[in-house]
Amino acid sequence: MILKNAKFYLGGHIAEKDIKIEGGKISAFGHFSGEGIDAKGLFALPGLIDPHVHLRDPGLTHKEDFCSGTRAALCGGFTTVLDMPNTKPSTTTLAALKEKRKIAAQKAVCDYGIHFGATKENFAEVKAAKSPTLKLYMGKSTGEVLVDDIASIWKHFDGFPHEKPLLLHAEDEETLNSLEKLGIKGRATIAEKIAVEKARLIAAQVNRLVYFAHLSTAESIHMAKLWEKSLVEVSPHHLFLSSDKDGKRLKEFYRVNPPLRSEAERRRLWGSLYEIDTIGSDHAPHTPEEKKKGAAGFPGLETSLSLFLDAHNKGLLALPWIIFRMAENPARIFNLHSKGRIGIGYDADITLVDLKKEWKVSADDFQSKCGWTPYEGMKLRGKVKKVLFRGVLAVEDGAVLAETKGREVLL
Ligand code: NCD
Ligand code: ZN
Ligand code: ZN
């Protein structure tokens, strides 16, 4: 298979070459004769990797499942997604992990990994699972998983292999509860900052790597980075939406943890651009009925890339910034050795985008089961045109073309 006339970053420069694909891998760059897929006018990005998605399977499959969620991923330009443990049951036991593995192997249409979850008791299970990652919720969000006392947090921080990513939902439960008692609404930023301080101090004390999921303020990021082995993930909604700008429009769809922040805070977050290690969509689908009852979380897989491409078109971001944080660095952090780059020997996961294409966001066009998006009606410039997954043309113009089969890659 040959991808013709592809424009892409090769060794720090933009190249315009054909990409030869054999056995699902990239085998050569050059100019080749013969039939192929034409990429003229499109820009080729490495298949994106989303380290933070909630595919809701098992147990919550009315919101999403491994099939619909991975289809949404492919259409959004993601060829690998890492699934969070707050399903039903939570992925906090070996049995639950086994069950999720079986479901994913049957239903996933792109590659995936499964994050194991921490509880206040499951130290032996974490060890036995030999999981490559561990997710720990310091504050309550969607689901049952919560580890909110210092002793248990410390035990997981010390017990889980120190060089492996330990991912955190960093909002401090005691602070969240106290704020509520004091009548201070909206999970104020101080809950995030206190959690970040606790976590980075404990991480430094036991000398371990720690990955802060969806940090929402410049100050939290700065505090996290006071420990050299901290990694920081930011989610698109905190960069592109704010409470003052979007609160009224979103109405009952407004809730997400951590919440949208003020416009001033959002602007400051853009000042932290170079402290951000990864972008995680935090794709957290809920049905409109559940949203109206207060469920927290936004779908994100099908809008993330375009939001960043649009920002690129507005001169706010360079393409390499996006590629690094949405592909290359997630691959490095999560040890996905054959992913994250357009390079010889890498998996032929390639997202072809039309950088200039303007489109209007509409949940009607999306694969996610949840049927809504916080970006409804927004006009964005930059759109996924085609997606190659392991060398197979899986997506074109928002339609899933092939029956691809995902593999577990986070092992
Ligand atoms: C997430 C969910 O619904 O699973 N919700 C959210 O508001 N972000 C959970 C989480 O990531 O905290
Ligand atoms: Zn979270
Ligand atoms: Zn999440």
XYZ file of C-alpha atoms and ligand atoms in Angstrom:
425
model
C 0.000 0.000 0.000
C 1.246 3.464 -0.823
C 0.083 6.755 0.620
C 0.790 9.195 -2.199
C 1.944 12.807 -1.918
C 1.768 12.978 1.850
C 2.942 16.123 3.571
C 4.279 15.482 7.062
C 6.980 16.232 9.607
C 10.069 14.118 9.081
C 13.102 14.819 11.245
C 11.871 18.270 12.189
C 11.140 19.404 8.626
C 8.077 19.215 6.451
C 8.533 16.521 3.804
C 6.352 15.779 0.799
C 6.786 12.130 -0.063
C 4.980 8.867 -0.597
C 4.730 6.579 2.404
C 5.048 2.867 1.761
C 3.098 0.581 4.074
C 3.696 -3.148 4.430
C 2.079 -5.475 6.950
C 0.426 -2.568 8.719
C 3.753 -0.793 9.300
C 5.495 2.109 7.643
C 8.319 0.592 5.582
C 9.756 3.377 3.400
C 9.557 7.023 2.331
C 10.212 8.114 -1.226
C 8.519 8.246 -4.587
C 6.890 5.010 -5.608
C 4.910 3.975 -8.659
C 1.671 2.031 -8.458
C -1.763 2.521 -6.992
C -2.385 4.003 -3.603
C -4.377 6.434 -1.521
C -3.886 10.031 -2.578
C -3.080 12.448 0.225
C -2.552 15.492 -1.984
C -3.511 18.698 -0.216
C -3.747 16.943 3.146
C -1.369 17.017 6.111
C -0.410 13.688 7.674
C -0.204 13.475 11.455
C 0.774 10.382 13.411
C -2.383 8.562 14.554
C -3.298 10.393 17.749
C -3.189 8.816 21.194
C -5.727 9.834 23.825
C -4.510 8.840 27.291
C -7.804 9.758 28.984
C -11.149 8.427 27.748
C -14.180 6.909 29.465
C -15.628 4.240 27.162
C -18.219 3.212 29.805
C -17.979 -0.494 29.072
C -18.988 -2.587 30.963
C -22.008 -1.444 32.891
C -22.756 1.988 31.472
C -23.124 1.113 27.813
C -26.187 3.305 27.354
C -23.670 6.219 27.448
C -20.963 4.621 25.265
C -19.345 1.245 24.694
C -16.063 -0.077 23.369
C -17.429 -0.122 19.817
C -19.098 3.314 19.666
C -16.291 4.923 21.684
C -13.491 3.581 19.511
C -15.438 4.500 16.357
C -15.676 8.041 17.752
C -11.935 7.893 18.407
C -11.101 6.919 14.829
C -13.359 9.622 13.392
C -11.642 12.141 15.652
C -8.201 11.091 14.384
C -7.256 8.906 17.378
C -5.925 5.432 16.654
C -5.108 4.540 20.275
C -7.148 5.339 23.395
C -6.533 4.568 27.060
C -9.711 3.764 28.977
C -10.438 4.890 32.543
C -11.483 2.514 35.342
C -14.706 4.189 36.566
C -16.972 1.700 34.828
C -19.457 -0.718 36.409
C -17.815 -2.628 37.959
C -14.818 -0.354 38.475
C -11.612 -1.789 37.032
C -10.113 -2.288 40.474
C -10.016 -6.095 40.682
C -8.409 -8.767 38.529
C -11.833 -10.147 37.672
C -13.069 -6.759 36.456
C -9.903 -6.258 34.418
C -10.367 -9.666 32.811
C -13.980 -8.912 31.978
C -13.112 -5.520 30.424
C -10.280 -7.125 28.420
C -12.681 -9.644 26.928
C -15.212 -6.970 25.958
C -12.560 -4.698 24.474
C -11.022 -7.506 22.425
C -14.429 -8.156 20.870
C -15.622 -4.604 20.304
C -12.718 -2.165 19.906
C -12.087 -0.886 16.371
C -8.905 1.020 17.266
C -6.034 0.155 19.586
C -6.580 0.597 23.290
C -5.174 0.305 26.760
C -6.964 -0.222 30.069
C -6.053 1.842 33.128
C -6.346 -0.096 36.398
C -7.972 1.775 39.291
C -6.896 2.270 42.913
C -9.174 1.840 45.944
C -8.430 2.246 49.640
C -7.938 -1.519 49.912
C -6.824 -3.043 46.627
C -3.040 -2.960 47.159
C -2.673 -6.701 46.580
C -4.863 -6.579 43.452
C -2.814 -3.716 42.026
C 0.318 -5.760 42.522
C -1.193 -8.930 41.065
C -2.622 -7.086 38.035
C 0.919 -5.995 37.040
C -0.822 -3.114 35.359
C 1.358 -0.683 33.397
C -0.617 2.260 34.831
C -2.727 3.076 37.870
C -5.492 5.688 38.137
C -6.271 7.185 41.518
C -9.148 9.573 42.264
C -8.233 11.905 45.139
C -11.706 13.419 44.936
C -15.075 11.992 44.000
C -16.051 12.326 40.379
C -18.232 9.989 38.291
C -18.234 6.432 39.689
C -17.243 4.644 42.869
C -13.473 4.993 42.824
C -12.014 7.207 45.542
C -8.798 7.242 47.596
C -8.955 10.330 49.764
C -6.818 9.640 52.827
C -3.108 10.376 52.908
C -2.178 6.919 54.236
C -3.798 5.080 51.316
C -2.548 7.601 48.768
C 0.958 7.217 50.188
C 0.744 3.407 50.143
C -0.243 3.385 46.457
C 2.391 5.994 45.597
C 5.054 3.899 47.252
C 3.726 0.457 46.313
C 3.100 0.975 42.611
C 6.334 0.732 40.551
C 7.838 4.202 40.719
C 8.744 4.562 37.050
C 5.256 3.613 35.816
C 2.614 6.308 35.256
C 0.325 6.797 38.266
C -2.527 8.974 37.023
C -4.417 11.288 39.320
C -7.779 12.928 39.433
C -6.415 15.781 41.510
C -9.249 17.398 43.424
C -9.042 17.088 47.199
C -12.107 15.350 48.635
C -11.948 16.949 52.077
C -11.651 20.396 50.513
C -14.534 19.705 48.108
C -16.739 18.656 51.047
C -15.696 21.613 53.183
C -16.360 24.088 50.373
C -19.817 22.640 49.974
C -20.483 22.978 53.716
C -19.326 26.576 53.568
C -21.725 27.206 50.702
C -18.902 27.868 48.226
C -20.228 26.463 44.985
C -18.573 24.955 41.928
C -15.557 22.911 43.070
C -13.304 25.956 43.406
C -9.742 25.850 42.062
C -8.387 25.563 45.608
C -9.587 21.926 45.732
C -7.388 21.139 42.742
C -4.421 23.077 44.103
C -4.526 21.345 47.495
C -4.682 17.925 45.818
C -1.781 18.832 43.543
C 0.291 19.989 46.516
C -0.394 16.792 48.473
C 0.360 14.593 45.493
C 3.522 16.290 44.348
C 4.931 16.353 47.884
C 4.211 12.656 48.443
C 5.538 11.817 44.956
C 8.753 13.702 45.734
C 9.009 12.037 49.131
C 8.816 8.509 47.689
C 10.589 9.566 44.469
C 8.056 8.533 41.872
C 6.584 9.536 38.547
C 3.150 11.086 38.786
C 0.742 12.048 35.988
C -1.765 14.780 36.746
C -4.891 14.287 34.634
C -6.945 17.240 33.366
C -5.317 20.087 35.347
C -7.355 23.220 34.882
C -5.317 26.179 36.138
C -1.892 27.648 35.438
C -1.114 27.730 39.155
C -1.855 24.001 39.668
C 0.347 23.170 36.707
C 3.126 25.297 38.059
C 2.806 23.648 41.477
C 2.761 20.165 39.953
C 5.935 20.971 38.038
C 7.808 21.836 41.218
C 8.441 18.079 41.329
C 10.617 17.037 38.420
C 8.874 13.704 37.821
C 5.447 15.282 37.363
C 3.654 15.012 34.063
C 0.747 17.307 33.271
C -2.264 16.589 31.106
C -4.698 19.308 30.049
C -8.129 18.781 28.486
C -9.442 20.797 25.546
C -12.513 22.114 27.365
C -10.374 23.938 29.917
C -8.436 25.625 27.109
C -11.384 26.457 24.875
C -14.381 26.972 27.174
C -14.915 29.069 30.289
C -17.609 29.591 32.902
C -18.262 33.226 31.961
C -18.094 32.687 28.200
C -19.938 29.348 27.893
C -21.844 28.831 31.155
C -25.146 30.327 30.020
C -25.057 28.624 26.632
C -24.390 25.173 28.103
C -27.044 25.475 30.849
C -27.734 22.006 32.288
C -24.948 20.525 30.150
C -22.423 22.669 31.970
C -21.040 20.273 34.561
C -17.597 18.722 34.293
C -14.930 17.812 36.862
C -12.781 19.805 37.306
C -15.260 22.518 36.281
C -14.863 25.133 33.594
C -12.960 28.069 35.055
C -13.319 31.822 34.608
C -12.266 33.509 31.394
C -9.275 35.085 33.184
C -8.212 31.648 34.436
C -8.650 30.156 30.957
C -6.390 32.829 29.492
C -3.746 32.158 32.131
C -3.893 28.460 31.229
C -2.793 29.387 27.697
C 0.281 30.891 29.338
C 1.223 27.395 30.606
C 1.329 25.900 27.120
C 4.929 24.754 27.396
C 4.449 23.059 30.761
C 1.753 20.771 29.332
C 2.982 17.239 28.558
C -0.127 15.707 27.023
C -3.632 16.505 25.852
C -6.285 14.136 27.211
C -9.781 14.678 25.868
C -11.337 13.296 29.080
C -14.064 11.982 26.764
C -16.774 11.471 29.417
C -20.113 10.856 27.688
C -23.431 11.041 29.536
C -26.910 11.111 27.990
C -28.767 14.464 27.860
C -31.203 13.141 30.515
C -28.303 12.338 32.844
C -26.748 15.740 32.195
C -30.007 17.407 33.206
C -29.814 15.460 36.471
C -26.304 16.795 37.136
C -23.925 14.219 35.622
C -20.442 15.698 35.147
C -18.423 15.189 31.980
C -18.130 16.209 28.328
C -17.631 14.051 25.239
C -14.404 15.081 23.504
C -12.993 12.532 21.060
C -14.598 13.976 17.958
C -13.781 17.628 18.606
C -10.345 17.658 20.290
C -8.118 17.667 17.243
C -10.183 20.239 15.344
C -10.143 22.632 18.297
C -6.357 22.534 18.250
C -6.147 22.768 14.450
C -8.454 25.781 14.602
C -6.160 27.347 17.214
C -3.251 26.583 14.897
C -5.055 28.344 12.046
C -5.543 31.347 14.306
C -1.797 31.475 14.924
C -2.036 30.345 18.559
C -0.169 27.038 18.231
C 2.366 25.400 15.944
C 1.569 21.983 14.469
C 4.553 20.312 16.186
C 3.120 21.449 19.546
C -0.060 19.514 18.755
C 1.725 16.444 17.367
C 4.025 16.235 20.373
C 1.254 16.404 22.967
C -1.364 14.345 21.148
C 0.840 11.585 19.755
C 4.565 11.555 20.368
C 4.650 12.254 24.089
C 1.697 10.017 25.077
C 3.491 7.214 23.195
C 6.683 7.889 25.127
C 5.014 8.216 28.533
C 2.887 5.077 28.170
C 5.595 3.025 26.429
C 3.695 2.548 23.179
C 6.860 1.872 21.232
C 5.352 1.381 17.777
C 3.076 4.443 18.048
C 3.179 8.222 17.983
C 5.389 8.900 14.977
C 5.423 8.711 11.230
C 8.665 6.746 11.018
C 10.066 3.578 9.492
C 8.983 0.533 11.486
C 6.140 2.363 13.242
C 2.503 1.232 12.954
C 0.865 2.784 9.909
C -1.562 4.821 12.013
C -1.899 8.068 10.086
C -4.436 10.869 10.468
C -4.821 12.948 7.317
C -6.242 16.379 7.973
C -7.470 19.154 5.735
C -5.990 22.106 7.592
C -8.120 24.717 5.840
C -11.507 22.984 5.842
C -14.126 24.934 7.750
C -16.955 22.994 9.347
C -19.729 23.420 11.853
C -19.810 21.125 14.879
C -22.976 19.047 15.116
C -23.430 16.053 17.390
C -25.703 14.569 14.701
C -22.581 13.818 12.665
C -20.773 12.063 15.510
C -20.297 8.401 16.402
C -20.487 8.812 20.174
C -23.685 7.426 21.663
C -24.273 10.392 23.929
C -25.770 12.545 21.170
C -24.575 15.994 22.248
C -21.411 18.086 22.394
C -20.483 21.230 24.338
C -19.164 22.698 21.052
C -22.473 22.405 19.141
C -22.737 25.002 16.376
C -19.130 26.153 16.656
C -17.295 26.838 13.399
C -13.823 25.297 13.321
C -11.114 25.359 10.677
C -9.206 22.082 10.301
C -10.836 18.676 9.961
C -9.983 14.994 9.812
C -10.282 13.797 6.217
C -8.983 10.219 6.280
C -7.601 7.915 8.949
C -5.325 4.967 8.305
C -5.313 2.442 11.105
C -2.558 -0.171 10.849
C -2.419 0.613 7.126
C -6.160 0.220 6.528
C -8.251 3.182 5.390
C -10.643 3.146 8.341
C -12.303 6.574 8.105
C -13.109 9.003 5.325
C -15.185 12.179 5.697
C -16.607 11.197 9.068
C -17.700 7.730 7.953
C -16.210 4.489 9.245
C -15.250 2.497 6.134
C -13.595 -0.688 7.303
C -14.223 -3.277 9.961
C -10.978 -2.804 11.809
C -10.056 -4.652 14.974
C -8.209 -2.998 17.806
C -5.541 -4.603 19.938
C -4.539 -4.017 23.512
C -1.310 -2.036 23.311
C -0.791 -0.842 26.877
C 0.801 -3.966 28.308
C -15.602 11.871 34.295
C -16.657 10.794 34.002
O -17.833 11.112 33.809
O -16.271 9.623 33.931
N -16.281 13.099 34.519
C -15.774 14.339 34.431
O -16.494 15.287 34.757
N -14.545 14.567 34.013
C -14.787 11.451 35.462
C -13.504 12.209 35.607
O -12.683 12.222 34.690
O -13.269 12.798 36.647
Zn -11.126 12.994 36.543
Zn -11.862 11.584 33.092
